[in-house]
Amino acid sequence: MRDHEPAPGAPGRRLTTKETAEFLGVKPETVYAYVSRGLLGSRREPGGRASTFDAKEVEALARRNRREAAGPSGSGGELSVRTRITLIEKDRYYYRGVDATALAARHPYEEVAEWLWTGRPAPGAAFTAPTATVRAARRAVNALPEHTTPTDRLRVAAIAAAAEDPLRFDLSEPAVLGTARTLIPTLVAALPPARLDHKDEGPLAHRLWGRLTGRPADPASLRVLDTALALLADHDLAVSTLAVRVAASARAHAYAAVSAGLGVLEGPLHGAASGLAHRMLLDVLDQGTAVPVIADELRAGRRIPGLGHRLYPGEDPRARVLFALLEQIPHAESALLAARDIVATTARHTPLHANVDLALAVFTVSSGMPATAGETIFAVARSAGWIAHALEEYGERPLRMRPSGHYVGPRPPQPLPDEDPAAAGPGHNPGRKSPWGMSG
């Protein structure tokens, strides 16, 4: 802006799209994205074609963006990011304002994913992957060692799918939505099947089932899997989702953003928690009671997996829905009883509710799935939410996820690591010679 022009927030001043974009440090397309999300108002002057923007409103948005970019300082230690995707409130959670548990109960995973991405109903939504993309992903995954974890396989599949897509750097909404609708089924198709006669047909839950267990699918179990995928599709700014938004803030393409989320799942405190609950549940079934199993866990200094959630003081709504569905499956009865025994035994001293990890464990144990199956379900499901957050972040100012470090190390100048400070006298030049014998 030129020196002789009035300040952005001067009374009555209106800015052109170009001026607004320059002041906010974004592209003109992002300005219109702000308008579509209700963050900025626009107006067309009489007889004009172009939109104009209230300077005070633009300045207020710029201040808000700067506060976000500054990170946690001055905000009580919590990083706050504007989002219209998921709200968690009073032991319930909502996808774009709609109760997520009700949505998952009435709509398949694909339709829930579309709702997260676009906020529009999508009856009959189906995901398909190009043959060439699936072939490339399978080749990459099949080259991995046999003991490779499912999350590693999914990450390699995402990278292979990206390499196959020459349009991956197109971050426009239609292009990213196209990527989403092909990437998720590619991830599933790249996993090795649990039975040789498995066919990649039907809804995504049907295709995933044959990669998790060799048992024949029944309608009740498929409904549990499909509902679990929808329930786990998003959960606000979980750590993996934050990693995705950081990648998207740097304008990494959607494949790379999903890969960032998958990398975070490798930690035992996030997506892998259901595997710990699965193994504990098997121990309880083997012992016939939860008492010695819980005692061993506590004696080893481990927290009991599958219990409690920092965002739900009461019952985890996702667990409540899954347990209700599992009660309708006869072969899940013994695993359900074992889970209830775990909750009751622990409640003698610490009244914690079962969370979604324990519900997933009941499902995976009773379905003859490996301990890693819950992590696979979580990763495939959450890919939808990750892409929704990447899409949202692409509409924000680039690189806003750049907090400043609070340095607490020794103050400079410090001597070089190979230098004896006591021997350094007048005229001493530690930079004269490097440790490799080269002149400094």
Short mmCIF file of C-alpha atoms in Angstrom, two decimals:
data_model
loop_
_atom_site.label_atom_id
_atom_site.label_comp_id
_atom_site.label_asym_id
_atom_site.label_seq_id
_atom_site.Cartn_x
_atom_site.Cartn_y
_atom_site.Cartn_z
CA MET A 1 0.00 0.00 0.00
CA ARG A 2 1.37 3.48 -0.88
CA ASP A 3 2.39 5.95 1.86
CA HIS A 4 -0.16 8.59 0.79
CA GLU A 5 -3.10 6.17 0.92
CA PRO A 6 -5.32 6.15 4.01
CA ALA A 7 -4.84 3.44 6.61
CA PRO A 8 -6.68 0.15 5.88
CA GLY A 9 -9.19 0.82 8.60
CA ALA A 10 -9.93 4.43 7.69
CA PRO A 11 -13.65 5.25 8.13
CA GLY A 12 -15.72 4.35 5.09
CA ARG A 13 -12.81 2.98 3.09
CA ARG A 14 -13.46 -0.07 0.91
CA LEU A 15 -10.75 -2.27 -0.58
CA THR A 16 -10.62 -4.04 -3.92
CA THR A 17 -10.02 -7.79 -4.06
CA LYS A 18 -6.39 -7.17 -5.02
CA GLU A 19 -5.84 -4.76 -2.12
CA THR A 20 -7.54 -7.13 0.30
CA ALA A 21 -5.42 -10.07 -0.83
CA GLU A 22 -2.21 -8.03 -0.53
CA PHE A 23 -3.12 -6.76 2.94
CA LEU A 24 -3.95 -10.27 4.20
CA GLY A 25 -0.99 -11.85 2.44
CA VAL A 26 -3.13 -14.38 0.55
CA LYS A 27 -4.20 -15.13 -2.99
CA PRO A 28 -7.41 -13.57 -4.39
CA GLU A 29 -9.01 -17.05 -4.40
CA THR A 30 -8.47 -17.24 -0.63
CA VAL A 31 -10.27 -13.92 -0.20
CA TYR A 32 -13.35 -15.45 -1.83
CA ALA A 33 -12.93 -18.55 0.33
CA TYR A 34 -13.11 -16.25 3.38
CA VAL A 35 -16.34 -14.82 1.98
CA SER A 36 -17.87 -18.25 1.36
CA ARG A 37 -17.09 -19.29 4.94
CA GLY A 38 -18.63 -16.14 6.39
CA LEU A 39 -15.32 -14.72 7.65
CA LEU A 40 -15.49 -11.68 5.39
CA GLY A 41 -18.31 -9.70 3.84
CA SER A 42 -18.28 -8.40 0.26
CA ARG A 43 -20.31 -5.89 -1.72
CA ARG A 44 -20.61 -4.90 -5.35
CA GLU A 45 -20.71 -1.19 -5.99
CA PRO A 46 -23.56 0.10 -8.23
CA GLY A 47 -22.59 -0.32 -11.87
CA GLY A 48 -19.44 -2.26 -11.00
CA ARG A 49 -18.58 -5.92 -11.53
CA ALA A 50 -15.88 -6.40 -8.93
CA SER A 51 -16.48 -7.00 -5.23
CA THR A 52 -15.23 -4.61 -2.57
CA PHE A 53 -14.51 -5.23 1.10
CA ASP A 54 -14.90 -3.15 4.24
CA ALA A 55 -11.42 -2.06 5.31
CA LYS A 56 -12.15 -2.34 9.03
CA GLU A 57 -13.43 -5.88 8.60
CA VAL A 58 -10.33 -6.81 6.59
CA GLU A 59 -8.09 -5.31 9.26
CA ALA A 60 -9.92 -7.25 12.00
CA LEU A 61 -9.45 -10.50 10.05
CA ALA A 62 -5.75 -9.72 9.62
CA ARG A 63 -5.39 -9.18 13.38
CA ARG A 64 -7.14 -12.49 14.05
CA ASN A 65 -4.84 -14.29 11.61
CA ARG A 66 -1.79 -12.75 13.29
CA ARG A 67 -3.00 -13.91 16.72
CA GLU A 68 -3.32 -17.44 15.39
CA ALA A 69 0.10 -17.29 13.80
CA ALA A 70 1.58 -16.19 17.13
CA GLY A 71 0.57 -19.55 18.61
CA PRO A 72 0.07 -20.27 22.29
CA SER A 73 1.76 -17.20 23.77
CA GLY A 74 -0.75 -15.15 25.68
CA SER A 75 -3.55 -17.66 25.15
CA GLY A 76 -3.19 -19.82 28.22
CA GLY A 77 -0.87 -22.34 26.51
CA GLU A 78 -3.52 -23.65 24.13
CA LEU A 79 -3.18 -23.39 20.36
CA SER A 80 -6.55 -22.34 18.97
CA VAL A 81 -7.50 -22.87 15.32
CA ARG A 82 -10.77 -21.76 13.75
CA THR A 83 -12.65 -24.69 12.25
CA ARG A 84 -16.16 -25.43 11.02
CA ILE A 85 -15.73 -29.21 10.90
CA THR A 86 -16.14 -30.80 14.36
CA LEU A 87 -17.39 -29.50 17.69
CA ILE A 88 -16.94 -31.49 20.94
CA GLU A 89 -19.24 -30.31 23.70
CA LYS A 90 -20.80 -31.82 26.84
CA ASP A 91 -20.01 -35.48 26.12
CA ARG A 92 -21.27 -35.17 22.54
CA TYR A 93 -19.66 -34.27 19.26
CA TYR A 94 -20.96 -32.82 16.01
CA TYR A 95 -19.92 -32.88 12.36
CA ARG A 96 -20.69 -29.44 10.88
CA GLY A 97 -23.36 -28.91 13.53
CA VAL A 98 -25.02 -32.33 13.10
CA ASP A 99 -24.85 -34.93 15.89
CA ALA A 100 -22.06 -37.26 14.70
CA THR A 101 -23.48 -40.37 16.37
CA ALA A 102 -26.88 -39.85 14.71
CA LEU A 103 -25.17 -39.24 11.37
CA ALA A 104 -23.09 -42.42 11.70
CA ALA A 105 -26.16 -44.45 12.67
CA ARG A 106 -28.10 -43.41 9.57
CA HIS A 107 -25.48 -42.90 6.86
CA PRO A 108 -22.60 -45.04 5.56
CA TYR A 109 -19.02 -43.91 5.93
CA GLU A 110 -18.77 -42.54 2.38
CA GLU A 111 -21.74 -40.22 2.88
CA VAL A 112 -20.40 -39.04 6.24
CA ALA A 113 -17.02 -38.29 4.62
CA GLU A 114 -18.71 -36.23 1.90
CA TRP A 115 -20.59 -34.30 4.59
CA LEU A 116 -17.31 -33.50 6.34
CA TRP A 117 -15.74 -32.32 3.08
CA THR A 118 -18.56 -30.30 1.58
CA GLY A 119 -21.33 -29.84 4.16
CA ARG A 120 -23.79 -31.18 1.59
CA PRO A 121 -25.79 -34.46 1.61
CA ALA A 122 -24.43 -37.11 -0.78
CA PRO A 123 -26.92 -39.99 -1.08
CA GLY A 124 -25.33 -43.09 -2.58
CA ALA A 125 -21.78 -41.72 -2.46
CA ALA A 126 -19.24 -44.34 -3.53
CA PHE A 127 -15.44 -44.27 -3.64
CA THR A 128 -13.45 -45.93 -6.43
CA ALA A 129 -9.76 -45.93 -7.22
CA PRO A 130 -8.10 -45.95 -10.66
CA THR A 131 -6.61 -49.33 -11.56
CA ALA A 132 -3.17 -47.83 -12.26
CA THR A 133 -3.11 -46.14 -8.85
CA VAL A 134 -4.08 -49.32 -7.00
CA ARG A 135 -1.49 -51.30 -8.95
CA ALA A 136 1.27 -48.82 -8.04
CA ALA A 137 0.26 -48.79 -4.37
CA ARG A 138 0.14 -52.59 -4.18
CA ARG A 139 3.56 -52.94 -5.79
CA ALA A 140 5.06 -50.58 -3.23
CA VAL A 141 3.32 -52.22 -0.28
CA ASN A 142 4.17 -55.77 -1.40
CA ALA A 143 7.86 -54.84 -1.47
CA LEU A 144 7.82 -54.16 2.29
CA PRO A 145 9.00 -56.75 4.87
CA GLU A 146 6.34 -59.18 6.04
CA HIS A 147 6.36 -57.80 9.61
CA THR A 148 5.55 -54.23 8.44
CA THR A 149 2.74 -52.61 10.43
CA PRO A 150 -0.54 -51.67 8.74
CA THR A 151 0.13 -47.97 9.34
CA ASP A 152 3.48 -48.26 7.55
CA ARG A 153 1.73 -50.01 4.66
CA LEU A 154 -0.88 -47.26 4.46
CA ARG A 155 1.77 -44.53 4.47
CA VAL A 156 3.73 -46.23 1.68
CA ALA A 157 0.48 -46.69 -0.27
CA ALA A 158 -0.26 -42.97 0.06
CA ILE A 159 3.21 -42.05 -1.22
CA ALA A 160 2.91 -44.46 -4.16
CA ALA A 161 -0.53 -43.09 -5.04
CA ALA A 162 0.87 -39.55 -4.97
CA ALA A 163 3.71 -40.49 -7.33
CA GLU A 164 1.11 -41.86 -9.74
CA ASP A 165 -0.90 -38.59 -9.75
CA PRO A 166 0.60 -35.78 -11.85
CA LEU A 167 -2.14 -33.39 -10.67
CA ARG A 168 -1.42 -33.83 -6.96
CA PHE A 169 -0.16 -30.25 -6.59
CA ASP A 170 -3.50 -28.80 -7.68
CA LEU A 171 -4.93 -27.63 -4.34
CA SER A 172 -8.24 -26.35 -5.66
CA GLU A 173 -11.27 -27.78 -3.87
CA PRO A 174 -12.53 -29.90 -6.81
CA ALA A 175 -9.06 -31.41 -7.30
CA VAL A 176 -8.59 -32.21 -3.59
CA LEU A 177 -12.05 -33.76 -3.41
CA GLY A 178 -11.14 -35.93 -6.40
CA THR A 179 -7.98 -37.00 -4.60
CA ALA A 180 -9.95 -37.83 -1.45
CA ARG A 181 -12.43 -40.04 -3.28
CA THR A 182 -9.65 -42.10 -4.84
CA LEU A 183 -7.01 -42.08 -2.09
CA ILE A 184 -9.14 -43.67 0.65
CA PRO A 185 -10.19 -46.71 -1.44
CA THR A 186 -6.58 -46.99 -2.66
CA LEU A 187 -5.37 -47.24 0.94
CA VAL A 188 -7.81 -50.09 1.57
CA ALA A 189 -7.04 -51.87 -1.70
CA ALA A 190 -3.29 -51.74 -1.02
CA LEU A 191 -3.59 -53.77 2.19
CA PRO A 192 -3.01 -57.53 1.78
CA PRO A 193 -6.30 -59.50 1.82
CA ALA A 194 -6.98 -61.86 4.71
CA ARG A 195 -8.57 -64.43 2.40
CA LEU A 196 -7.76 -65.36 -1.20
CA ASP A 197 -11.34 -65.17 -2.47
CA HIS A 198 -11.84 -61.60 -1.25
CA LYS A 199 -13.23 -59.18 -3.85
CA ASP A 200 -12.94 -55.39 -3.84
CA GLU A 201 -16.62 -54.71 -4.32
CA GLY A 202 -19.38 -52.84 -2.54
CA PRO A 203 -19.13 -50.19 0.18
CA LEU A 204 -15.75 -49.36 1.68
CA ALA A 205 -16.54 -51.24 4.92
CA HIS A 206 -17.12 -54.45 2.93
CA ARG A 207 -13.78 -54.06 1.15
CA LEU A 208 -11.95 -53.33 4.40
CA TRP A 209 -13.49 -56.33 6.20
CA GLY A 210 -11.75 -58.81 3.89
CA ARG A 211 -8.39 -57.21 4.74
CA LEU A 212 -8.88 -57.47 8.49
CA THR A 213 -10.17 -61.03 8.99
CA GLY A 214 -10.56 -64.30 7.16
CA ARG A 215 -14.01 -64.86 8.62
CA PRO A 216 -17.05 -64.48 6.36
CA ALA A 217 -18.82 -61.15 6.75
CA ASP A 218 -22.27 -60.97 8.31
CA PRO A 219 -24.60 -57.95 8.07
CA ALA A 220 -24.45 -57.10 11.79
CA SER A 221 -20.63 -57.11 11.88
CA LEU A 222 -20.40 -55.08 8.68
CA ARG A 223 -22.73 -52.53 10.21
CA VAL A 224 -20.45 -52.23 13.25
CA LEU A 225 -17.42 -51.69 11.01
CA ASP A 226 -19.16 -49.13 8.82
CA THR A 227 -20.48 -47.25 11.87
CA ALA A 228 -17.02 -47.31 13.50
CA LEU A 229 -15.50 -45.77 10.35
CA ALA A 230 -18.10 -42.98 10.40
CA LEU A 231 -17.72 -42.34 14.14
CA LEU A 232 -13.93 -42.12 13.85
CA ALA A 233 -13.87 -39.96 10.71
CA ASP A 234 -12.95 -36.84 12.69
CA HIS A 235 -12.49 -35.67 16.27
CA ASP A 236 -11.51 -32.00 16.18
CA LEU A 237 -7.77 -31.17 16.48
CA ALA A 238 -6.36 -34.51 17.59
CA VAL A 239 -2.55 -34.60 17.33
CA SER A 240 -2.60 -36.35 13.95
CA THR A 241 -5.06 -33.78 12.61
CA LEU A 242 -2.85 -30.94 13.83
CA ALA A 243 0.07 -32.51 11.92
CA VAL A 244 -2.12 -32.61 8.81
CA ARG A 245 -3.03 -28.94 9.19
CA VAL A 246 0.64 -27.99 9.62
CA ALA A 247 1.46 -29.83 6.39
CA ALA A 248 -1.48 -28.20 4.60
CA SER A 249 -0.42 -24.80 5.94
CA ALA A 250 2.88 -25.32 4.09
CA ARG A 251 0.76 -26.19 1.03
CA ALA A 252 1.74 -29.85 0.97
CA HIS A 253 -0.63 -31.77 -1.32
CA ALA A 254 -3.41 -33.95 0.11
CA TYR A 255 -1.43 -37.21 -0.16
CA ALA A 256 1.43 -35.68 1.84
CA ALA A 257 -0.98 -34.22 4.41
CA VAL A 258 -2.58 -37.65 4.97
CA SER A 259 0.89 -39.18 5.19
CA ALA A 260 1.73 -36.67 7.96
CA GLY A 261 -1.32 -37.82 9.90
CA LEU A 262 -0.39 -41.48 9.43
CA GLY A 263 3.09 -40.77 10.80
CA VAL A 264 1.63 -39.50 14.07
CA LEU A 265 -0.47 -42.67 14.43
CA GLU A 266 2.72 -44.65 15.01
CA GLY A 267 2.75 -43.36 18.59
CA PRO A 268 1.13 -45.59 21.24
CA LEU A 269 -0.94 -42.71 22.66
CA HIS A 270 -3.13 -42.11 19.64
CA GLY A 271 -4.31 -44.56 16.97
CA ALA A 272 -2.44 -47.55 18.39
CA ALA A 273 -4.28 -47.44 21.73
CA SER A 274 -6.94 -49.91 20.54
CA GLY A 275 -4.22 -52.53 19.95
CA LEU A 276 -3.19 -52.31 23.61
CA ALA A 277 -6.83 -52.72 24.64
CA HIS A 278 -7.15 -55.70 22.25
CA ARG A 279 -4.23 -57.54 23.89
CA MET A 280 -5.52 -56.77 27.39
CA LEU A 281 -8.95 -58.09 26.43
CA LEU A 282 -7.41 -61.35 25.20
CA ASP A 283 -5.55 -61.69 28.54
CA VAL A 284 -8.81 -61.22 30.46
CA LEU A 285 -10.55 -63.85 28.32
CA ASP A 286 -7.62 -66.22 28.88
CA GLN A 287 -7.57 -65.65 32.67
CA GLY A 288 -11.33 -65.68 33.05
CA THR A 289 -11.27 -62.50 35.15
CA ALA A 290 -9.94 -58.97 34.85
CA VAL A 291 -8.50 -58.79 38.38
CA PRO A 292 -5.01 -60.26 37.78
CA VAL A 293 -4.70 -58.55 34.39
CA ILE A 294 -5.50 -55.11 35.81
CA ALA A 295 -3.15 -55.76 38.74
CA ASP A 296 -0.29 -56.65 36.37
CA GLU A 297 -0.89 -53.55 34.25
CA LEU A 298 -0.82 -51.27 37.29
CA ARG A 299 2.18 -53.05 38.81
CA ALA A 300 4.12 -52.41 35.59
CA GLY A 301 3.27 -48.71 35.89
CA ARG A 302 1.03 -48.71 32.82
CA ARG A 303 -2.29 -46.96 32.52
CA ILE A 304 -5.26 -49.18 31.71
CA PRO A 305 -5.93 -48.88 27.95
CA GLY A 306 -9.47 -48.30 26.72
CA LEU A 307 -10.62 -46.26 29.73
CA GLY A 308 -11.26 -42.53 30.11
CA HIS A 309 -10.92 -39.66 27.64
CA ARG A 310 -9.64 -36.15 28.32
CA LEU A 311 -12.44 -34.60 26.23
CA TYR A 312 -15.30 -36.62 27.77
CA PRO A 313 -15.69 -36.41 31.54
CA GLY A 314 -18.60 -38.82 31.14
CA GLU A 315 -19.14 -41.58 28.61
CA ASP A 316 -17.41 -41.53 25.23
CA PRO A 317 -20.37 -41.23 22.81
CA ARG A 318 -18.53 -43.29 20.18
CA ALA A 319 -18.11 -46.20 22.59
CA ARG A 320 -21.77 -46.01 23.60
CA VAL A 321 -22.93 -46.42 19.99
CA LEU A 322 -20.54 -49.28 19.20
CA PHE A 323 -21.32 -51.21 22.39
CA ALA A 324 -25.04 -50.98 21.59
CA LEU A 325 -24.41 -52.49 18.14
CA LEU A 326 -22.06 -55.17 19.49
CA GLU A 327 -24.75 -56.33 21.91
CA GLN A 328 -26.75 -57.47 18.87
CA ILE A 329 -23.95 -59.84 17.76
CA PRO A 330 -24.01 -63.23 19.58
CA HIS A 331 -20.33 -64.06 19.04
CA ALA A 332 -19.31 -60.75 20.68
CA GLU A 333 -20.89 -61.65 24.04
CA SER A 334 -17.78 -63.05 25.75
CA ALA A 335 -15.61 -60.07 24.69
CA LEU A 336 -18.34 -57.67 25.87
CA LEU A 337 -18.47 -59.39 29.27
CA ALA A 338 -14.68 -59.16 29.54
CA ALA A 339 -14.79 -55.43 28.72
CA ARG A 340 -17.44 -54.85 31.39
CA ASP A 341 -15.28 -56.76 33.87
CA ILE A 342 -12.35 -54.45 33.08
CA VAL A 343 -14.48 -51.34 33.66
CA ALA A 344 -15.99 -52.70 36.89
CA THR A 345 -12.62 -53.85 38.29
CA THR A 346 -10.95 -50.52 37.60
CA ALA A 347 -13.94 -48.58 38.94
CA ARG A 348 -13.23 -49.87 42.47
CA HIS A 349 -10.63 -47.11 42.77
CA THR A 350 -10.90 -44.95 39.64
CA PRO A 351 -14.36 -44.48 38.12
CA LEU A 352 -13.48 -44.28 34.40
CA HIS A 353 -15.81 -44.92 31.49
CA ALA A 354 -14.93 -47.15 28.55
CA ASN A 355 -13.71 -45.22 25.52
CA VAL A 356 -13.84 -46.01 21.81
CA ASP A 357 -10.56 -47.97 21.97
CA LEU A 358 -12.12 -50.58 24.26
CA ALA A 359 -15.21 -50.78 22.04
CA LEU A 360 -12.97 -51.29 18.99
CA ALA A 361 -11.07 -53.99 20.89
CA VAL A 362 -14.30 -55.87 21.60
CA PHE A 363 -15.10 -55.73 17.89
CA THR A 364 -11.66 -56.82 16.67
CA VAL A 365 -11.32 -59.64 19.22
CA SER A 366 -14.80 -61.03 18.58
CA SER A 367 -14.28 -60.82 14.78
CA GLY A 368 -11.04 -62.81 14.76
CA MET A 369 -8.96 -59.80 13.73
CA PRO A 370 -5.32 -59.12 14.73
CA ALA A 371 -4.43 -56.59 17.42
CA THR A 372 -3.43 -54.10 14.73
CA ALA A 373 -6.92 -54.10 13.16
CA GLY A 374 -8.21 -51.28 15.36
CA GLU A 375 -5.33 -49.06 14.28
CA THR A 376 -6.10 -49.85 10.63
CA ILE A 377 -9.78 -48.99 11.09
CA PHE A 378 -8.81 -45.76 12.84
CA ALA A 379 -6.34 -44.73 10.11
CA VAL A 380 -8.71 -45.42 7.20
CA ALA A 381 -11.60 -43.68 8.97
CA ARG A 382 -9.61 -40.61 10.04
CA SER A 383 -8.29 -40.06 6.50
CA ALA A 384 -11.66 -38.44 5.72
CA GLY A 385 -11.31 -35.96 8.56
CA TRP A 386 -7.69 -35.23 7.69
CA ILE A 387 -8.67 -34.29 4.15
CA ALA A 388 -11.51 -32.11 5.47
CA HIS A 389 -9.01 -30.23 7.65
CA ALA A 390 -6.49 -29.97 4.80
CA LEU A 391 -9.20 -28.46 2.60
CA GLU A 392 -10.07 -25.96 5.32
CA GLU A 393 -6.41 -25.08 5.88
CA TYR A 394 -5.80 -24.48 2.16
CA GLY A 395 -8.25 -21.57 2.48
CA GLU A 396 -6.21 -19.94 5.23
CA ARG A 397 -3.07 -17.82 5.06
CA PRO A 398 -0.04 -20.00 4.15
CA LEU A 399 2.46 -20.97 6.85
CA ARG A 400 0.32 -19.59 9.68
CA MET A 401 1.16 -22.72 11.74
CA ARG A 402 4.58 -21.32 12.62
CA PRO A 403 4.91 -20.70 16.36
CA SER A 404 8.07 -19.10 17.75
CA GLY A 405 10.33 -21.22 19.92
CA HIS A 406 10.91 -20.15 23.53
CA TYR A 407 14.65 -20.70 23.82
CA VAL A 408 15.80 -21.84 27.29
CA GLY A 409 19.32 -23.06 26.47
CA PRO A 410 22.67 -21.46 27.38
CA ARG A 411 23.07 -17.89 26.21
CA PRO A 412 25.57 -17.22 23.42
CA PRO A 413 28.39 -16.80 22.80
CA GLN A 414 29.52 -20.27 23.88
CA PRO A 415 32.89 -21.87 22.99
CA LEU A 416 33.01 -24.42 20.19
CA PRO A 417 32.53 -28.00 21.44
CA ASP A 418 36.18 -28.97 20.80
CA GLU A 419 37.63 -25.83 22.40
CA ASP A 420 39.05 -25.50 25.93
CA PRO A 421 37.83 -22.10 27.19
CA ALA A 422 40.61 -21.95 29.83
CA ALA A 423 43.28 -22.28 27.16
CA ALA A 424 41.85 -19.51 25.03
CA GLY A 425 44.15 -16.52 25.59
CA PRO A 426 44.62 -13.15 23.91
CA GLY A 427 44.96 -13.49 20.18
CA HIS A 428 43.50 -17.02 20.22
CA ASN A 429 41.55 -17.66 17.03
CA PRO A 430 39.37 -20.80 17.40
CA GLY A 431 38.16 -20.41 13.83
CA ARG A 432 41.68 -20.67 12.35
CA LYS A 433 41.42 -24.41 11.74
CA SER A 434 38.43 -26.72 11.54
CA PRO A 435 38.32 -30.27 13.02
CA TRP A 436 38.75 -31.59 9.46
CA GLY A 437 42.10 -29.84 8.98
CA MET A 438 40.69 -27.18 6.67
CA SER A 439 41.24 -23.47 7.15
CA GLY A 440 38.33 -21.77 8.86
#
